[in-house]
Amino acid sequence: MMRRYSIIPLVLLAGCTVGPHDLTNPVPTPPAQVPGTIAPVSGAAQQLVAGPAVVPNWWQGFGSAKLDALVAQALAHNNDLAAAEANLRQAQELARAASGGTGPQVDANYQAQRTRISKALSGPLADQNDYLYTLHTAQLTVAYPLDLFGAGRNKVRSARAAADVAAHRLHAAQATAVANLVLAVIQHAALQAQIAATQAAIRDNRDLVDLLEKRRKLGDIGEADVGAQQTALATIEATLPPLLRQAQHQAGLIATLTGQAPGTAGDLPTLAELQLPASLPVALPADIVAARPDVRAAEAQVRGAAADVGSAIAVRLPSITLSGNAGGSATKFLDMFQDGNPFFSIVGGITQPIFHAGQLKHQQRAAEAALEEAKAQYRATALQAFLDVDDAIAGLRTDAEALDAAARADAAASRTLAMTRRQVELGALGTLQLLNASSAASQASVQLVQAKSARLADSVALYLASGSTPADLQSAGR
């Protein structure tokens, strides 16, 4: 009876796991964003709707089949996503390997040994053939570390937390890849619109140069007036090549984001083909934290760091290992398990670290410091998520106001240029007023394009900041 109950303390100890268990890590939360309507006079209205942070297939809200096709291609062929998926598989396999390390280890072994012994070690009456023999040995070895204080279990928890981090980072990579692609498409469309506006301004300024050249020939104006307009024309022409270069870069970026070589992006959406999403999510701070993959990855890192602390503590405590082996050995293969040839052994050992020159203590302190770092990084990541949402909503509101101002400025500048040009044709105004009106019209046209694209980009930023990512994107294409 005593032998039966003597194992109870070991069983109880085997269920004990040392290390921090309370991982509460409060984060200051901002007040919830207030739903409402963003309705500029010069653009489409958008509703800020209270609800879940995650919006499935949010890019479809831009109403472009071309954009949808590009996103599907990126989810299927983006190389960063392929690398993140491979990293996730690696982390998952390492977690399974760590779990396997806590169980019994069973190994089978067979060995054949051909030996010739010295005649001096053999009896004088031994046969000549007895000097040379073969020894066959087969055995089965079992080893089992008793995880008294959770060293193995904590290693498994740490590995599983690392796999969770890799999974959330994959989701973040998916969200970022889609957002970067949509932003690149918007930027490319905006650049194409700016190129079109610049080309129109160049044509207008060339017409003005021709007009002033005619007036110079009539003697109404001098060479300086024509030269001033030619300078203005050259200045506008100089702005076109950088725009063309940027547009080509964006097209190449779109191709690489979809896993293709630059120059193969194909037909891309124009700014007119991209509509503003009619509604945008306004989630509670708790929902944002729960949805953001970077925040969830930071949370998993805290769990992994806590498990590492437990492992560091357990290393300083006693450890018990049970092992045994059984087999047979004979000079003939078929006789290994005959008569007295079988053998076995059972070994139990306990180890208690006594002196390691402070190594184990400092490893524990290092793990505890890593846990504090992980907690701080989690709080910083959560606060950054709140800031991203706040910035995106502020951008939507202010860019709507900027769009109204840009639309009014563009309309006024266009009217002013038309009237000034007419008065110049009639000889009522000089070239200075014409130069000013032409420059103002060109700048107003570019600012209007930028204001329109900014609202589109801010919509992408809010989707990304709210956490519209992972599972929804996977079902859409990868």
Short mmCIF file of C-alpha atoms in Angstrom, two decimals:
data_model
loop_
_atom_site.label_atom_id
_atom_site.label_comp_id
_atom_site.label_asym_id
_atom_site.label_seq_id
_atom_site.Cartn_x
_atom_site.Cartn_y
_atom_site.Cartn_z
CA MET A 1 0.00 0.00 0.00
CA MET A 2 2.82 2.37 0.78
CA ARG A 3 4.33 1.79 -2.63
CA ARG A 4 1.00 2.52 -4.33
CA TYR A 5 0.51 5.87 -2.60
CA SER A 6 4.12 6.99 -2.84
CA ILE A 7 3.60 8.13 -6.41
CA ILE A 8 0.78 10.52 -5.52
CA PRO A 9 3.09 13.47 -4.68
CA LEU A 10 4.80 13.01 -8.04
CA VAL A 11 1.46 12.98 -9.86
CA LEU A 12 0.40 16.14 -8.08
CA LEU A 13 3.71 17.81 -8.82
CA ALA A 14 3.40 16.83 -12.49
CA GLY A 15 0.33 19.01 -12.73
CA CYS A 16 2.12 22.04 -11.28
CA THR A 17 3.24 24.69 -13.74
CA VAL A 18 5.39 27.53 -12.48
CA GLY A 19 5.48 30.98 -14.02
CA PRO A 20 3.21 34.05 -14.29
CA HIS A 21 -0.47 33.26 -14.73
CA ASP A 22 -2.09 36.70 -14.46
CA LEU A 23 -1.41 38.32 -17.84
CA THR A 24 -3.84 41.20 -17.41
CA ASN A 25 -2.45 44.09 -19.38
CA PRO A 26 -4.88 47.05 -19.35
CA VAL A 27 -4.66 49.62 -22.13
CA PRO A 28 -6.08 53.16 -21.94
CA THR A 29 -9.06 53.28 -24.28
CA PRO A 30 -10.30 56.38 -26.08
CA PRO A 31 -14.00 57.30 -26.28
CA ALA A 32 -15.88 55.54 -29.04
CA GLN A 33 -16.07 57.33 -32.37
CA VAL A 34 -19.44 58.90 -33.07
CA PRO A 35 -21.27 57.66 -36.20
CA GLY A 36 -22.34 60.30 -38.65
CA THR A 37 -22.37 61.46 -42.23
CA ILE A 38 -19.59 63.03 -44.25
CA ALA A 39 -21.33 64.93 -47.03
CA PRO A 40 -19.25 67.51 -48.91
CA VAL A 41 -20.98 69.62 -51.51
CA SER A 42 -18.49 68.61 -54.19
CA GLY A 43 -18.33 64.86 -53.65
CA ALA A 44 -20.21 61.76 -52.67
CA ALA A 45 -21.46 61.36 -49.12
CA GLN A 46 -20.18 58.63 -46.79
CA GLN A 47 -21.86 57.14 -43.75
CA LEU A 48 -19.82 56.30 -40.66
CA VAL A 49 -21.77 53.31 -39.36
CA ALA A 50 -21.46 51.76 -35.90
CA GLY A 51 -20.85 48.04 -36.10
CA PRO A 52 -18.17 45.36 -36.26
CA ALA A 53 -14.66 46.39 -37.20
CA VAL A 54 -14.23 43.68 -39.81
CA VAL A 55 -15.81 44.36 -43.20
CA PRO A 56 -15.65 41.35 -45.57
CA ASN A 57 -14.15 42.05 -49.00
CA TRP A 58 -14.06 45.77 -48.24
CA TRP A 59 -12.25 46.64 -51.47
CA GLN A 60 -15.41 45.80 -53.41
CA GLY A 61 -16.90 49.00 -51.99
CA PHE A 62 -14.84 50.96 -54.54
CA GLY A 63 -17.05 49.54 -57.30
CA SER A 64 -14.32 48.49 -59.74
CA ALA A 65 -14.22 45.03 -61.29
CA LYS A 66 -10.65 45.76 -62.40
CA LEU A 67 -9.64 46.43 -58.80
CA ASP A 68 -11.37 43.25 -57.60
CA ALA A 69 -9.42 41.21 -60.15
CA LEU A 70 -6.13 42.77 -59.06
CA VAL A 71 -6.83 41.99 -55.39
CA ALA A 72 -7.67 38.37 -56.21
CA GLN A 73 -4.43 38.08 -58.14
CA ALA A 74 -2.43 39.61 -55.27
CA LEU A 75 -3.93 37.22 -52.72
CA ALA A 76 -3.04 34.29 -54.96
CA HIS A 77 0.45 35.31 -56.12
CA ASN A 78 1.94 37.93 -53.78
CA ASN A 79 5.40 36.72 -52.76
CA ASP A 80 5.35 38.38 -49.33
CA LEU A 81 2.20 36.41 -48.53
CA ALA A 82 3.82 33.21 -49.76
CA ALA A 83 6.76 33.85 -47.42
CA ALA A 84 4.42 34.61 -44.49
CA GLU A 85 2.48 31.40 -45.14
CA ALA A 86 5.69 29.37 -45.18
CA ASN A 87 6.75 31.03 -41.92
CA LEU A 88 3.40 30.07 -40.38
CA ARG A 89 3.78 26.43 -41.44
CA GLN A 90 7.27 26.39 -39.94
CA ALA A 91 6.01 27.82 -36.63
CA GLN A 92 3.15 25.33 -36.50
CA GLU A 93 5.48 22.39 -37.10
CA LEU A 94 7.86 23.65 -34.41
CA ALA A 95 4.92 23.84 -31.99
CA ARG A 96 4.00 20.24 -32.79
CA ALA A 97 7.63 19.22 -32.34
CA ALA A 98 7.72 20.93 -28.93
CA SER A 99 4.56 19.09 -27.91
CA GLY A 100 6.09 15.79 -28.97
CA GLY A 101 9.13 16.49 -26.81
CA THR A 102 7.04 16.26 -23.61
CA GLY A 103 5.96 12.65 -24.21
CA PRO A 104 7.75 9.31 -23.97
CA GLN A 105 10.58 8.74 -26.42
CA VAL A 106 10.81 5.18 -27.77
CA ASP A 107 13.75 4.01 -29.91
CA ALA A 108 14.59 0.62 -31.39
CA ASN A 109 18.18 -0.40 -32.04
CA TYR A 110 19.88 -3.36 -33.65
CA GLN A 111 23.64 -3.82 -33.74
CA ALA A 112 25.81 -6.55 -35.24
CA GLN A 113 29.38 -6.62 -34.03
CA ARG A 114 32.11 -8.82 -35.61
CA THR A 115 34.95 -9.35 -33.13
CA ARG A 116 38.26 -11.22 -33.05
CA ILE A 117 39.80 -11.62 -29.62
CA SER A 118 43.45 -12.17 -28.73
CA LYS A 119 44.58 -15.74 -28.24
CA ALA A 120 46.03 -14.70 -24.91
CA LEU A 121 42.51 -13.86 -23.67
CA SER A 122 41.14 -17.27 -24.67
CA GLY A 123 41.63 -20.60 -22.87
CA PRO A 124 44.42 -22.91 -24.08
CA LEU A 125 41.91 -25.59 -25.08
CA ALA A 126 39.68 -23.19 -27.05
CA ASP A 127 39.02 -23.99 -30.64
CA GLN A 128 40.74 -21.81 -33.26
CA ASN A 129 37.34 -20.59 -34.49
CA ASP A 130 36.40 -19.27 -31.05
CA TYR A 131 38.76 -16.31 -31.54
CA LEU A 132 36.37 -14.85 -34.13
CA TYR A 133 32.65 -14.39 -33.46
CA THR A 134 29.65 -12.13 -34.24
CA LEU A 135 27.52 -10.57 -31.50
CA HIS A 136 23.92 -9.60 -32.37
CA THR A 137 22.14 -7.14 -30.05
CA ALA A 138 18.59 -5.79 -30.37
CA GLN A 139 17.01 -3.50 -27.81
CA LEU A 140 14.10 -1.15 -27.23
CA THR A 141 14.75 2.04 -25.23
CA VAL A 142 12.07 4.13 -23.53
CA ALA A 143 12.73 7.53 -21.91
CA TYR A 144 10.17 9.74 -20.21
CA PRO A 145 10.92 13.10 -18.53
CA LEU A 146 8.46 13.81 -15.72
CA ASP A 147 7.40 17.42 -16.26
CA LEU A 148 7.08 18.21 -12.56
CA PHE A 149 7.11 21.99 -12.74
CA GLY A 150 5.93 22.56 -16.29
CA ALA A 151 9.23 23.19 -18.07
CA GLY A 152 8.07 21.11 -21.03
CA ARG A 153 4.51 22.42 -20.92
CA ASN A 154 5.77 25.99 -20.88
CA LYS A 155 7.97 25.28 -23.88
CA VAL A 156 4.90 23.96 -25.70
CA ARG A 157 2.93 27.07 -24.73
CA SER A 158 5.75 29.29 -25.97
CA ALA A 159 5.93 27.43 -29.28
CA ARG A 160 2.17 27.58 -29.74
CA ALA A 161 2.21 31.30 -28.96
CA ALA A 162 4.91 31.73 -31.62
CA ALA A 163 2.65 29.90 -34.08
CA ASP A 164 -0.21 32.25 -33.14
CA VAL A 165 2.09 35.22 -33.73
CA ALA A 166 2.97 33.86 -37.18
CA ALA A 167 -0.73 33.33 -37.98
CA HIS A 168 -1.67 36.87 -36.98
CA ARG A 169 1.30 38.26 -38.89
CA LEU A 170 0.12 36.38 -41.97
CA HIS A 171 -3.28 38.02 -41.56
CA ALA A 172 -1.59 41.40 -41.14
CA ALA A 173 0.49 40.73 -44.26
CA GLN A 174 -2.67 39.91 -46.20
CA ALA A 175 -4.36 43.09 -45.04
CA THR A 176 -1.29 45.20 -45.76
CA ALA A 177 -0.78 43.67 -49.20
CA VAL A 178 -4.38 44.40 -50.20
CA ALA A 179 -4.29 47.91 -48.74
CA ASN A 180 -0.97 48.70 -50.44
CA LEU A 181 -2.34 47.41 -53.73
CA VAL A 182 -5.53 49.50 -53.49
CA LEU A 183 -3.51 52.58 -52.50
CA ALA A 184 -1.15 52.00 -55.43
CA VAL A 185 -4.13 51.75 -57.79
CA ILE A 186 -5.57 54.99 -56.36
CA GLN A 187 -2.20 56.74 -56.66
CA HIS A 188 -1.76 55.53 -60.22
CA ALA A 189 -5.26 56.75 -61.13
CA ALA A 190 -4.55 60.13 -59.49
CA LEU A 191 -1.27 60.48 -61.39
CA GLN A 192 -3.00 59.66 -64.66
CA ALA A 193 -5.59 62.34 -63.89
CA GLN A 194 -2.82 64.83 -63.07
CA ILE A 195 -1.06 63.90 -66.29
CA ALA A 196 -4.26 64.55 -68.23
CA ALA A 197 -4.74 67.90 -66.45
CA THR A 198 -1.11 68.86 -67.08
CA GLN A 199 -1.36 67.93 -70.74
CA ALA A 200 -4.52 70.04 -71.03
CA ALA A 201 -2.71 72.97 -69.39
CA ILE A 202 0.18 72.53 -71.81
CA ARG A 203 -2.21 72.69 -74.77
CA ASP A 204 -3.87 75.81 -73.34
CA ASN A 205 -0.52 77.51 -72.77
CA ARG A 206 0.62 76.67 -76.26
CA ASP A 207 -2.55 78.29 -77.57
CA LEU A 208 -1.78 81.33 -75.43
CA VAL A 209 1.75 81.50 -76.82
CA ASP A 210 0.32 81.41 -80.35
CA LEU A 211 -2.18 84.12 -79.39
CA LEU A 212 0.50 86.39 -77.96
CA GLU A 213 2.75 85.72 -80.93
CA LYS A 214 -0.01 86.99 -83.21
CA ARG A 215 -0.46 90.10 -81.07
CA ARG A 216 3.29 90.69 -81.12
CA LYS A 217 3.29 90.61 -84.89
CA LEU A 218 0.48 93.17 -84.83
CA GLY A 219 2.59 95.35 -82.55
CA ASP A 220 0.21 95.18 -79.57
CA ILE A 221 2.78 93.62 -77.23
CA GLY A 222 6.51 93.22 -77.09
CA GLU A 223 8.91 90.30 -77.22
CA ALA A 224 9.11 90.23 -73.43
CA ASP A 225 5.41 89.41 -73.13
CA VAL A 226 5.76 86.47 -75.51
CA GLY A 227 8.91 85.30 -73.72
CA ALA A 228 7.13 85.37 -70.37
CA GLN A 229 4.36 83.14 -71.69
CA GLN A 230 6.90 80.81 -73.30
CA THR A 231 8.61 80.54 -69.92
CA ALA A 232 5.30 79.64 -68.30
CA LEU A 233 4.73 77.00 -70.99
CA ALA A 234 8.16 75.47 -70.44
CA THR A 235 7.60 75.45 -66.68
CA ILE A 236 4.39 73.47 -67.05
CA GLU A 237 6.00 71.13 -69.59
CA ALA A 238 8.78 70.43 -67.08
CA THR A 239 6.21 69.09 -64.58
CA LEU A 240 5.01 66.39 -66.99
CA PRO A 241 8.04 64.00 -67.10
CA PRO A 242 8.13 63.46 -63.29
CA LEU A 243 4.43 62.65 -63.35
CA LEU A 244 4.95 60.14 -66.15
CA ARG A 245 7.81 58.56 -64.24
CA GLN A 246 5.76 58.29 -61.03
CA ALA A 247 2.84 56.77 -62.92
CA GLN A 248 5.13 54.16 -64.48
CA HIS A 249 6.58 53.37 -61.05
CA GLN A 250 3.10 52.88 -59.60
CA ALA A 251 2.16 50.59 -62.48
CA GLY A 252 5.31 48.55 -61.83
CA LEU A 253 4.52 48.46 -58.11
CA ILE A 254 1.02 47.17 -58.83
CA ALA A 255 2.50 44.43 -61.01
CA THR A 256 4.96 43.33 -58.32
CA LEU A 257 2.27 43.34 -55.63
CA THR A 258 0.29 40.91 -57.78
CA GLY A 259 3.35 38.69 -58.27
CA GLN A 260 4.03 39.84 -61.82
CA ALA A 261 7.00 41.50 -63.52
CA PRO A 262 6.93 45.31 -63.96
CA GLY A 263 5.36 46.37 -67.23
CA THR A 264 2.64 43.70 -67.11
CA ALA A 265 0.02 45.49 -64.97
CA GLY A 266 -2.44 45.70 -67.86
CA ASP A 267 -5.50 47.94 -67.91
CA LEU A 268 -5.77 49.78 -64.59
CA PRO A 269 -8.76 51.66 -63.16
CA THR A 270 -9.04 55.39 -63.71
CA LEU A 271 -9.95 57.88 -61.01
CA ALA A 272 -13.44 58.20 -62.49
CA GLU A 273 -13.91 54.42 -62.24
CA LEU A 274 -13.20 54.35 -58.49
CA GLN A 275 -16.17 55.31 -56.35
CA LEU A 276 -16.15 56.15 -52.67
CA PRO A 277 -17.52 53.42 -50.38
CA ALA A 278 -20.97 54.49 -49.26
CA SER A 279 -20.47 53.36 -45.65
CA LEU A 280 -17.44 52.91 -43.41
CA PRO A 281 -17.06 51.05 -40.09
CA VAL A 282 -16.95 52.87 -36.77
CA ALA A 283 -16.16 50.14 -34.24
CA LEU A 284 -15.79 50.21 -30.48
CA PRO A 285 -12.19 50.30 -29.19
CA ALA A 286 -12.56 46.77 -27.80
CA ASP A 287 -13.67 45.49 -31.21
CA ILE A 288 -10.71 47.19 -32.89
CA VAL A 289 -8.28 45.52 -30.48
CA ALA A 290 -9.96 42.16 -31.08
CA ALA A 291 -9.87 42.55 -34.87
CA ARG A 292 -6.43 44.04 -35.50
CA PRO A 293 -3.96 41.25 -36.36
CA ASP A 294 -0.96 43.26 -35.16
CA VAL A 295 -2.58 43.72 -31.73
CA ARG A 296 -3.45 40.03 -31.54
CA ALA A 297 0.10 39.13 -32.54
CA ALA A 298 1.42 41.37 -29.74
CA GLU A 299 -0.96 39.64 -27.31
CA ALA A 300 0.34 36.23 -28.41
CA GLN A 301 3.90 37.46 -27.84
CA VAL A 302 2.96 38.30 -24.24
CA ARG A 303 1.68 34.75 -23.75
CA GLY A 304 4.85 33.32 -25.25
CA ALA A 305 7.06 35.52 -23.06
CA ALA A 306 5.12 34.44 -19.96
CA ALA A 307 5.66 30.80 -20.90
CA ASP A 308 9.39 31.47 -21.32
CA VAL A 309 9.48 32.86 -17.77
CA GLY A 310 7.87 29.65 -16.55
CA SER A 311 10.47 27.59 -18.40
CA ALA A 312 13.30 29.65 -16.90
CA ILE A 313 11.91 29.11 -13.39
CA ALA A 314 11.36 25.39 -13.93
CA VAL A 315 14.98 24.89 -15.01
CA ARG A 316 16.06 25.94 -11.50
CA LEU A 317 13.87 23.27 -9.87
CA PRO A 318 14.31 19.49 -9.59
CA SER A 319 13.78 17.37 -12.70
CA ILE A 320 13.13 13.64 -12.84
CA THR A 321 13.76 11.36 -15.80
CA LEU A 322 12.66 7.74 -16.10
CA SER A 323 14.27 5.50 -18.69
CA GLY A 324 14.51 1.82 -19.45
CA ASN A 325 15.62 -0.56 -22.11
CA ALA A 326 15.05 -4.20 -22.91
CA GLY A 327 16.47 -6.47 -25.55
CA GLY A 328 18.60 -9.49 -26.24
CA SER A 329 22.17 -10.31 -27.21
CA ALA A 330 23.62 -13.52 -28.71
CA THR A 331 26.22 -14.73 -31.15
CA LYS A 332 23.44 -16.03 -33.39
CA PHE A 333 20.71 -13.76 -34.67
CA LEU A 334 17.86 -16.15 -33.84
CA ASP A 335 19.17 -16.78 -30.33
CA MET A 336 18.98 -13.15 -29.11
CA PHE A 337 15.79 -13.81 -27.15
CA GLN A 338 16.43 -17.45 -26.27
CA ASP A 339 17.27 -18.84 -22.84
CA GLY A 340 19.23 -16.30 -20.76
CA ASN A 341 20.07 -13.88 -23.57
CA PRO A 342 17.31 -11.25 -23.00
CA PHE A 343 18.19 -8.30 -20.76
CA PHE A 344 16.50 -5.19 -19.36
CA SER A 345 17.24 -2.20 -17.18
CA ILE A 346 15.14 0.53 -15.54
CA VAL A 347 16.73 3.80 -14.44
CA GLY A 348 15.25 6.70 -12.57
CA GLY A 349 17.17 9.90 -11.97
CA ILE A 350 16.56 13.22 -10.27
CA THR A 351 18.59 16.37 -10.89
CA GLN A 352 18.63 19.51 -8.77
CA PRO A 353 20.74 22.43 -10.02
CA ILE A 354 22.94 23.68 -7.18
CA PHE A 355 25.59 26.00 -8.59
CA HIS A 356 25.73 27.43 -12.11
CA ALA A 357 27.57 30.68 -11.34
CA GLY A 358 24.30 32.67 -11.53
CA GLN A 359 23.53 31.53 -15.07
CA LEU A 360 20.04 30.17 -14.37
CA LYS A 361 19.07 33.11 -12.16
CA HIS A 362 20.06 35.64 -14.79
CA GLN A 363 18.30 33.67 -17.51
CA GLN A 364 15.13 33.90 -15.45
CA ARG A 365 15.57 37.63 -14.96
CA ALA A 366 16.17 38.05 -18.70
CA ALA A 367 12.93 36.16 -19.43
CA GLU A 368 11.05 38.37 -16.94
CA ALA A 369 12.43 41.48 -18.64
CA ALA A 370 11.36 40.08 -22.02
CA LEU A 371 7.85 39.63 -20.62
CA GLU A 372 7.73 43.27 -19.48
CA GLU A 373 8.94 44.30 -22.94
CA ALA A 374 6.22 42.23 -24.62
CA LYS A 375 3.56 43.81 -22.39
CA ALA A 376 4.80 47.30 -23.23
CA GLN A 377 4.83 46.47 -26.94
CA TYR A 378 1.26 45.19 -26.67
CA ARG A 379 0.10 48.43 -25.05
CA ALA A 380 1.96 50.48 -27.67
CA THR A 381 0.45 48.44 -30.51
CA ALA A 382 -3.08 48.82 -29.12
CA LEU A 383 -2.66 52.58 -28.67
CA GLN A 384 -1.29 52.81 -32.22
CA ALA A 385 -4.42 51.03 -33.45
CA PHE A 386 -6.62 53.63 -31.75
CA LEU A 387 -4.46 56.41 -33.21
CA ASP A 388 -4.72 54.93 -36.72
CA VAL A 389 -8.52 54.89 -36.51
CA ASP A 390 -8.62 58.42 -35.13
CA ASP A 391 -6.29 59.68 -37.88
CA ALA A 392 -8.28 57.95 -40.61
CA ILE A 393 -11.61 59.41 -39.47
CA ALA A 394 -10.09 62.87 -39.03
CA GLY A 395 -8.61 62.57 -42.52
CA LEU A 396 -11.98 61.65 -43.99
CA ARG A 397 -13.64 64.69 -42.44
CA THR A 398 -10.91 67.21 -43.25
CA ASP A 399 -10.31 65.89 -46.76
CA ALA A 400 -14.03 66.27 -47.49
CA GLU A 401 -13.69 69.92 -46.54
CA ALA A 402 -10.52 70.19 -48.63
CA LEU A 403 -12.37 68.69 -51.59
CA ASP A 404 -15.05 71.39 -51.35
CA ALA A 405 -12.39 74.09 -51.26
CA ALA A 406 -10.46 72.52 -54.14
CA ALA A 407 -13.62 72.19 -56.25
CA ARG A 408 -14.52 75.84 -55.67
CA ALA A 409 -10.96 76.91 -56.44
CA ASP A 410 -10.88 74.87 -59.64
CA ALA A 411 -14.20 76.27 -60.84
CA ALA A 412 -13.19 79.84 -60.01
CA ALA A 413 -9.75 79.47 -61.60
CA SER A 414 -11.26 78.02 -64.77
CA ARG A 415 -13.71 80.91 -65.04
CA THR A 416 -10.98 83.46 -64.33
CA LEU A 417 -8.70 81.95 -66.96
CA ALA A 418 -11.48 81.94 -69.55
CA MET A 419 -12.37 85.61 -68.88
CA THR A 420 -8.73 86.69 -68.74
CA ARG A 421 -7.96 84.92 -71.99
CA ARG A 422 -10.91 86.61 -73.65
CA GLN A 423 -9.82 90.03 -72.39
CA VAL A 424 -6.26 89.39 -73.58
CA GLU A 425 -7.61 88.48 -77.00
CA LEU A 426 -9.47 91.80 -76.99
CA GLY A 427 -6.36 93.64 -75.80
CA ALA A 428 -7.92 94.76 -72.53
CA LEU A 429 -5.41 93.00 -70.27
CA GLY A 430 -1.70 92.38 -70.34
CA THR A 431 0.23 89.14 -70.12
CA LEU A 432 0.89 89.37 -66.37
CA GLN A 433 -2.77 88.77 -65.54
CA LEU A 434 -2.85 85.96 -68.07
CA LEU A 435 0.19 84.29 -66.55
CA ASN A 436 -1.30 84.48 -63.08
CA ALA A 437 -4.65 83.11 -64.22
CA SER A 438 -3.03 80.28 -66.17
CA SER A 439 -0.83 79.25 -63.24
CA ALA A 440 -3.74 79.38 -60.80
CA ALA A 441 -5.91 77.23 -63.08
CA SER A 442 -3.18 74.63 -63.46
CA GLN A 443 -2.57 74.40 -59.71
CA ALA A 444 -6.27 74.25 -58.90
CA SER A 445 -6.79 71.38 -61.33
CA VAL A 446 -4.01 69.34 -59.72
CA GLN A 447 -5.26 70.10 -56.19
CA LEU A 448 -8.75 68.91 -57.14
CA VAL A 449 -7.36 65.59 -58.35
CA GLN A 450 -5.33 65.21 -55.16
CA ALA A 451 -8.35 66.00 -52.97
CA LYS A 452 -10.44 63.35 -54.73
CA SER A 453 -7.73 60.70 -54.39
CA ALA A 454 -7.13 61.63 -50.72
CA ARG A 455 -10.73 60.71 -49.82
CA LEU A 456 -10.29 57.34 -51.50
CA ALA A 457 -6.99 56.75 -49.68
CA ASP A 458 -8.50 57.74 -46.33
CA SER A 459 -11.24 55.16 -46.84
CA VAL A 460 -8.58 52.48 -47.32
CA ALA A 461 -6.80 53.71 -44.19
CA LEU A 462 -9.95 53.37 -42.07
CA TYR A 463 -10.62 49.83 -43.29
CA LEU A 464 -7.04 48.85 -42.49
CA ALA A 465 -7.00 50.65 -39.13
CA SER A 466 -10.26 49.00 -38.05
CA GLY A 467 -8.87 45.51 -38.67
CA SER A 468 -10.75 44.40 -41.79
CA THR A 469 -8.38 41.57 -42.72
CA PRO A 470 -7.37 37.88 -42.35
CA ALA A 471 -10.18 35.37 -42.49
CA ASP A 472 -12.27 37.44 -44.88
CA LEU A 473 -9.33 37.91 -47.24
CA GLN A 474 -8.40 34.22 -47.17
CA SER A 475 -11.89 33.20 -48.24
CA ALA A 476 -11.71 35.73 -51.04
CA GLY A 477 -8.68 34.44 -52.82
CA ARG A 478 -5.98 32.49 -51.04
#
